Amino acid sequence: MIDRPRPAFAELHCHSTFSLLDGASDPEPLVERALELGLAALALTDHDDVGGVVRFGTAAAAAGLPGILGAELTVEVSLPGKRAGLPPRLTHLVCLAESREGWGNITTLITRAREEHARGSPRVGLELLAAHADGIFALSGCPRGWVPQLLAAGVPAAARRAAGTLAEIFRGRFALECWDHSLPEERALTRALVPLARALDLPWVVTNDVHYARRRDRAAHDVLSALRHGATLDEMGTRLRPNGEWHLKGYAQLAERWRGMEEGLTATLPIAERCAFRLAALKPAFPLYPGLPAGVTADEYLATLVERGAQERWGWKRTARHDRQIERELTLIARLGLAGYFLIVWDIARFARREGILCQGRGSAANSAICYCLDITAVDPIAHNLLFERFLSEERQEYPDIDIDFAHRERERVLQYVYERYGRDHAAMVCEHITWRNRSAIRDAARTLGFSPDQADALVRSLERRDPGRRKAPEGPIPMAASGFDGRDPRVQKLAGIIEGLRGAPRHRGIHVGGFVLTAEPLHTVVAIEPASMEDRTVIQWEKDDLDGAGLIKIDLLGLGMLTVLQDCLAYLRTTRGKRIDLGQLEQDPAVYDDLCRADSVGVFQVESRAQMNTLPRLKPRNFYDLVVQVSLIRPGPIQGDMVNPYLRRRAGLEPVTYLHPSLESVLKRTLGVPLFQEQGMQVAVAAARFTPGEADTLRKAMGYKRTRRKMAEIGQRMLDGMKANGIADDVAQRIFHQIEGFADYGFPESHAASFALIVYASAYLRHHYAPEFLCAMLNAQPMGFYAPGTLIEDARRHGVRVAPVNVRRSSWDHTLEPSPRPGAPPIVRLGLRAVIGLGGHSRERIERACGLRVPEHGGKAPRPFTSIADFVHRTGLDRRALRALAGAGAFDVFVQDEPPARRRRAALWGVLVAERESSATLTLPLFPESKVPESLPAFAPVELTEADYRLTGLSLNGHPLKHLRPLLDPNGVSTARGLRRHRDGERVAHAGLVICRQRPQTAKGFCFLTLEDETGTVNVVITPARYEEQAQLISTSPLLLVRGVLQVAQGVYNIRAKDFVAMRAGAGEESVRGHDYR
Amino acid sequence: MLPSDPLEHWDQRPIAVAEGAKLRLVTAAATARRVEVGMTAAAARAHCAELTILPWDAERIGREVARASAAFLVASPQVTPVRGAPGTWWIGAGGLHGSSLGEGTFARTLAELARAWHPRARVAVADSCVAAQAATWSTRAAGGTLHLPPGGDAEYLARVPIALIPMDGELREALLALGLRTAGAFATLDPLDVERRWGDLGLAAWRLARGIDDRRAALARTDDPRAIVHELATSADSMEPVLFVVRAALDRLVHDLTTDGLAAAEVTITLTLDDATSALPHTGTRSPTVVRIVRPARPVARLAPLFERCRALLDDWPERIHFSNGAPVRAVEVRISEAVPSSAEQRDLLATSWRDPAAVDAALERLRAKLGPGSVVRSVRRDSHAPERAGRWDAVERLAPTRTASVVSEAAEARAPATPAAARLLDRPEEIAVTLDARGTPRALAWRGHRFPLARAEGPERLSGEWWHADPFAREYWRCESANDGRTFLVFRSAEGWRVQGWND
């Protein structure tokens, strides 16, 4: 044990990376360094921000370091006397929380500072500060503090008055702050500050105005400063700090400088003791459900609603088992005081249903019978034997996490409902700190060093080719030379270090995908709130991982594109076929399962990806539970745990179903002895190691959560010990442990998979029976899903769906359905104007207004269709670029029907050119009649038509690009996707197609997978790591590839194991194809 | 900068010319190393560490263009550098067709002359500038020269890609979208259709596509020996290049006058302003011009006094020109609008010279000649914490006032009073020996054989930075007041030991 000297200094002024683009160290390294230096305490005082407080408080508490919570506020002070008319002076003030009240005042001040001023320039006035000064101990701040600024400006009398004002505001809780970073100007200030403090009988303290943990972090700080100023390091000059002294320092180091004035160091100790507020004292309360009937408690009301729901859900099928489960859940909820939480979630789901917004709970909430009875989730947890403890347990000391998906287009209405219903002072969304990842770190690092964006992009591409999709730092050096960087250049040598320094640091604050927090007390007294970039949204300064530490409960209100598709599709069906379909009552149709068994699943929720399509023909789903398994199988957990192939082989009867230990049979029987779901991992711990369900959930969390790795070692040992005590041999115990370790947090909970499986079946059903409506809804919900619209349309057309081109007389903005001219035939999908790339909201508004769709007086009247190109140009007033895009996409072809089809777009453009010129000359009518289209304008070649289609709409109804290469490919033995079905396993084949998907998942051990699309279908290509390394550039960048290799056919799955690659060019717009690359 | 190996052409070395922060010209060797026009210096060096980056020097480039123009005058009296494209000239070949010299010989002569600058210079001869320029793109296969037969422009152009016809980018894009990929295809359109769609600009381009181009070489006009018209290589937004041209033109005109025994009674200077359409073919509208007349008190046949009057006039012009329509100058015409027989006095070689402010420039030039290039400098403040990098000496080419390139930040201004720079900085800090007291404060220093006991030492001030450069710095500065003579030395300690960097007297 090291004998540490008694701490004699507390650092009261310290910035972390949450002083965005200023602080260069995360909270945890700051705590770690403070411990090494033997500091008595450390305060976190980020600029107008408390985003790092939970991480800091947690780390400090774990390390036994007193962690003082606070912030450095920007205070606006008016200039006195003659300068009264000048803009106010912005000053800094360090505020430390002495008590819960002080903390609430700090967060309130930050909230007001950010709400009442422009984004990026928060500030509070002295009056507001005075109104919220209780419980705060204040320091005069850095050299930008009010007092030091006045001293530096040579007005000591004004400085004295300012110090007096602050002392008055904080009434005995104010000290003057001095620093010395080995700069003469700071020494000059100190020479004035210390006498001033003595003259006013105020304490003075030394701080180091810390901006990074260690001296070596100075480079990162310089880079962040450059990014803040939007300049390169070369351009920064003296805007960079003059040296690297802004790091944490210990007493000994500071005492050297402050020799003879050590009282400034020791004076920090009583202040640190006063500032005793810690996060554990926060304890925010969840609000009461506002609709509670008089005289009824939340628990009673919840029980009533659950009882009503249980009647509706189960009716006569209800058994004692159902009652026991409900009773168990209600008892636990009452004990944890969570009834209000459930009522509020129920209220939100009820609102959505009332408004016709499709919604469904997912995640572990689907393990709860109460959520099922409240209509929050759609899966019966009792029928599926789902484990309630995965959702809620008394042992876990955590709040439940309920996620609800809403049709994504309508979600904003739900969010605004929550704001309105519970009040903006009590509700806000959770933030997400956007951190530097590979791509952004490389770009910004390169920019600060003065490199061009192109060079940065080259480096990004090079890195992604090597480590596609990696979010963590790649192993080994960054491939500078491969990206064309000259390693002899000193900046190039520094680049990798800067990239490394940026990775993981917060860059700016965004909105979490759907997390909402609600509190009974005003939320701004718990955490600072700020306006989000989206209108009408506010976010707290904490992200989801901070909530548990602060005692806040989150509700996830998420948007799901597929729910929008289903909602729209049902609406279309009511119009096109007069059908009303209840998704909860869909029949189990073998034809739908036949599609899935054939991997005919483009557009189907969750099972449309390359990996899922490869598994479907092997798993051959024939019922709903098979879909639950299918959804769960292709996840990092089961893949990493080597469970996919054993499961599929057992299912196909190719290997026997065995169990590592007889005690596991009851748990794993339904998944053929292979653990696939999170709950099974927990149940294995219960069955084999005698864990309680709560302990089992702790095990799950420890295994998957990076911040509790230390815990994992402890609980893992407990599990091994438990299995040993249960008579399981060591080697078997190790295998069991390894098996669940692999997927503990990277697999789905069974309940979640079951919720998703419902949507899988619904989407597959609608796609099978109502393909035009489903396609139309899919296209209108874009962007979403795995495939680009072009691929969705190609697939739909192969299934007999008729798709009509964009036509300014017929098309709306959205894609629509038109009755087929053939009686009884399904409707035709008419592409909407939104398909034309480059037309935005502005164009939409003009077009719809011109049609009369946006003018109130035209309400109820039929739209006025356009009569000619000139009429369209004149009425819409669209700009040249938009008009040319429409002409190029064939939208005006309807007006030049007397031309041959292949010349219509040129003729239309000819007309557009004259119309736009005469329209821009403010002529009300064309000056001359339109002249004949010159003979010299050539017709489009077929390949040109396809090219124009892809360039302007990203899809083509005039033929797939591969169609134009077929005369070249056929004689050379290159098979189509359909033609490959005539070949046998092991044959050498050649195939060419557009690369619509590139994947190199981390679970694939370096293998790369491509999906190639031609005019007959899609084919998957497997590339070994060695071949990929040889041809990475070509594989990653060529939009159209010819591959030669060996055909692999297994259980109906066709893959090409590629050996040779040739990049091809069709000149048919292939470079405009949007692929699903390395995502 | 000349290549060190006389056999190696400059284009074979990685060199770039930067204007401001961005590269404007790069050599073929630099291009091969992925250095591109538009890159920053740092970005370019990341691709090519040994890249030489020279500053864009419009004056020098103008001089070189003028030198090349003069060389081409050997072959033709009509030589015009193409504006905005240094390295391209229109050269008149009128009257050569059918002569014994012949256009082919003429082209080869020009190519030989041009090869003094670049080994792969290209020359094409045609009836029109547009055809000639288009034809230079085909000359690689023709040994660097190509001449089109008289009357053959339209036929030649009919096959060339539309990209080789000068026109507005949007027009070109529209033509390509219509499927018109050659000049010939464009030329077949009805001019009324062209005008309705693209107006005058379209018609002008259409005429070019048919080989109708009224642009001509224009430096010397044989039909008017008393006037010189010069199109500037790049539009000038100051009077400096205009004066350069006026001086050269006057020199030539005065020479002609004296040869003819005449003196100038009136000089007319016409500036053609750039209305942003000059890079395109003529549209039928005239560019705006500004005309000023100089009438000396008496007829003059000497350059200096005439130029002095013109300079006085032009120096007073810039604001008025700019305020007329805010456009820079793209061409200058200097005309002796009135000439009279010169008097005997005019021919007196012994007459006292006029006061000439340019004499200062000449004096500086002599200093440079005597002391070497870069010997005449002025100080420019820079933004850096390191004292030696907080300023620089910039070479003075002319005395003409220029704005000081001060990029000192607010932070520097804020720090400046607390850290006064030493008035006298050594070129390179020099090693010293320092005696310290028990607290590490300097008490005496020894430098160049002298010992300086210190009355006072203030510090330390730690300065470090520029860690991304090849030569980062990390120093601890002290300001040490000598007890001997009151001088304050600026000394520092770094990893290499103690150094003195400068002093205040």
Coordinates of C-alpha atoms in Angstrom, one line a residue, chain A residues 485-664:
Chain A
F485 CA 0.4 10.2 -48.4
D486 CA 4.1 10.8 -48.5
G487 CA 5.3 9.5 -45.1
R488 CA 8.3 11.9 -45.1
D489 CA 6.1 14.9 -44.6
P490 CA 6.0 15.8 -40.8
R491 CA 2.3 16.5 -40.9
V492 CA 1.6 13.1 -42.3
Q493 CA 3.6 11.6 -39.5
K494 CA 1.4 13.5 -36.9
L495 CA -1.9 12.6 -38.6
A496 CA -2.4 9.2 -37.1
G497 CA -1.8 10.5 -33.6
I498 CA -4.4 13.3 -34.0
I499 CA -6.9 10.9 -35.4
E500 CA -6.4 8.7 -32.4
G501 CA -6.8 11.7 -30.1
L502 CA -10.1 12.7 -31.6
R503 CA -11.7 9.2 -31.7
G504 CA -14.4 8.9 -29.1
A505 CA -14.4 12.5 -28.0
P506 CA -17.8 14.2 -28.0
R507 CA -18.1 16.6 -31.0
H508 CA -21.6 18.0 -30.7
R509 CA -24.9 17.1 -29.2
G510 CA -27.7 15.5 -31.1
I511 CA -31.1 14.0 -30.2
H512 CA -31.3 10.4 -29.1
V513 CA -33.3 8.3 -31.5
G514 CA -36.3 8.3 -29.3
G515 CA -35.6 8.6 -25.6
F516 CA -37.8 10.8 -23.5
V517 CA -37.5 11.6 -19.8
L518 CA -40.2 13.0 -17.5
T519 CA -39.9 14.2 -14.0
A520 CA -42.4 15.4 -11.4
E521 CA -40.2 18.4 -10.4
P522 CA -39.2 20.8 -13.1
L523 CA -36.7 18.9 -15.2
H524 CA -34.3 21.9 -15.4
T525 CA -33.6 21.6 -11.7
V526 CA -32.3 18.1 -12.4
V527 CA -30.3 18.5 -15.5
A528 CA -29.7 21.4 -18.0
I529 CA -32.1 21.4 -20.9
E530 CA -31.4 23.0 -24.3
P531 CA -33.3 23.6 -27.5
A532 CA -32.5 20.9 -30.0
S533 CA -31.7 21.6 -33.6
M534 CA -35.2 20.4 -34.6
E535 CA -38.0 22.8 -34.0
D536 CA -40.1 22.3 -30.9
R537 CA -37.8 19.8 -29.4
T538 CA -35.7 20.1 -26.3
V539 CA -33.0 17.8 -25.1
I540 CA -31.3 17.3 -21.7
Q541 CA -27.6 17.3 -21.6
W542 CA -27.3 13.7 -20.6
E543 CA -27.4 10.7 -22.9
K544 CA -29.1 7.4 -22.3
D545 CA -26.2 5.8 -20.5
D546 CA -26.2 8.6 -17.9
L547 CA -29.8 8.2 -16.9
D548 CA -29.4 5.3 -14.5
G549 CA -26.7 7.1 -12.6
A550 CA -28.9 10.1 -12.3
G551 CA -32.0 8.1 -11.4
L552 CA -34.0 9.1 -14.4
I553 CA -36.4 6.8 -16.3
K554 CA -36.5 6.9 -20.0
I555 CA -39.3 6.0 -22.4
D556 CA -38.1 5.2 -25.9
L557 CA -40.6 6.5 -28.5
L558 CA -39.0 5.3 -31.8
G559 CA -39.9 5.6 -35.4
L560 CA -40.1 2.5 -37.5
G561 CA -40.3 2.8 -41.3
M562 CA -42.0 -0.5 -41.7
L563 CA -44.9 0.5 -39.5
T564 CA -45.4 3.5 -41.9
V565 CA -45.3 1.0 -44.8
L566 CA -47.9 -1.2 -43.1
Q567 CA -50.1 1.7 -42.2
D568 CA -50.0 3.2 -45.7
C569 CA -50.5 -0.2 -47.3
L570 CA -53.6 -0.8 -45.3
A571 CA -54.9 2.6 -46.2
Y572 CA -54.2 2.0 -50.0
L573 CA -56.0 -1.3 -49.8
R574 CA -59.1 0.3 -48.5
T575 CA -59.2 2.5 -51.6
T576 CA -57.9 0.2 -54.3
R577 CA -59.7 -3.0 -53.3
G578 CA -62.1 -1.9 -50.6
K579 CA -60.4 -4.2 -48.2
R580 CA -60.0 -3.6 -44.4
I581 CA -57.3 -5.8 -43.0
D582 CA -56.6 -6.2 -39.3
L583 CA -53.0 -7.0 -38.8
G584 CA -53.7 -8.7 -35.5
Q585 CA -56.0 -11.2 -37.3
L586 CA -53.9 -12.2 -40.3
E587 CA -54.2 -15.9 -41.3
Q588 CA -51.1 -18.1 -41.3
D589 CA -50.8 -18.5 -45.0
P590 CA -48.5 -21.3 -46.4
A591 CA -47.9 -19.3 -49.6
V592 CA -46.3 -16.5 -47.5
Y593 CA -44.0 -19.1 -45.9
D594 CA -43.2 -20.5 -49.3
D595 CA -42.0 -17.1 -50.4
L596 CA -39.8 -16.9 -47.3
C597 CA -38.4 -20.4 -47.8
R598 CA -37.3 -19.4 -51.3
A599 CA -35.7 -16.2 -49.8
D600 CA -38.1 -14.3 -51.9
S601 CA -38.1 -11.5 -49.3
V602 CA -36.9 -8.2 -50.9
G603 CA -38.6 -5.5 -48.9
V604 CA -39.8 -7.8 -46.0
F605 CA -39.0 -6.5 -42.6
Q606 CA -35.8 -7.8 -41.0
V607 CA -35.4 -10.8 -43.3
E608 CA -34.4 -9.0 -46.5
S609 CA -30.7 -8.7 -45.9
R610 CA -28.2 -10.8 -47.7
A611 CA -27.4 -12.8 -44.6
Q612 CA -31.1 -13.4 -43.8
M613 CA -31.8 -14.4 -47.4
N614 CA -28.9 -16.9 -47.2
T615 CA -30.4 -18.5 -44.1
L616 CA -34.1 -18.5 -45.0
P617 CA -33.9 -21.5 -47.5
R618 CA -31.9 -23.4 -44.9
L619 CA -34.2 -22.7 -42.0
K620 CA -37.3 -23.0 -44.1
P621 CA -39.7 -21.2 -41.8
R622 CA -43.2 -22.7 -41.7
N623 CA -44.8 -21.0 -38.7
F624 CA -44.6 -17.9 -36.5
Y625 CA -42.1 -19.3 -34.0
D626 CA -39.8 -20.1 -36.9
L627 CA -39.8 -16.4 -37.8
V628 CA -38.9 -15.5 -34.2
V629 CA -35.9 -17.8 -34.5
Q630 CA -35.1 -16.5 -38.0
V631 CA -35.0 -12.9 -36.7
S632 CA -32.8 -13.9 -33.8
L633 CA -30.4 -16.1 -35.7
I634 CA -28.6 -13.5 -37.8
R635 CA -27.3 -11.4 -35.0
P636 CA -23.7 -10.9 -33.8
G637 CA -24.4 -12.9 -30.7
P638 CA -25.5 -16.2 -32.2
I639 CA -23.0 -15.8 -35.1
Q640 CA -20.0 -15.1 -32.7
G641 CA -21.2 -17.9 -30.5
D642 CA -21.0 -20.3 -33.5
M643 CA -24.7 -21.2 -33.0
V644 CA -26.1 -20.6 -36.4
N645 CA -24.8 -23.7 -38.2
P646 CA -25.4 -26.1 -35.3
Y647 CA -29.0 -24.9 -35.1
L648 CA -29.6 -25.1 -38.9
R649 CA -28.0 -28.6 -39.1
R650 CA -30.1 -29.8 -36.1
R651 CA -33.2 -28.4 -37.7
A652 CA -32.4 -30.1 -41.0
G653 CA -31.8 -33.4 -39.1
L654 CA -28.2 -33.5 -40.0
E655 CA -27.0 -33.7 -36.4
P656 CA -28.6 -34.9 -33.2
V657 CA -30.1 -32.5 -30.7
T658 CA -27.9 -32.7 -27.6
Y659 CA -27.4 -30.7 -24.4
L660 CA -24.2 -29.8 -22.7
H661 CA -25.9 -30.8 -19.4
P662 CA -29.3 -32.4 -18.7
S663 CA -30.3 -29.4 -16.6
L664 CA -30.3 -27.3 -19.8

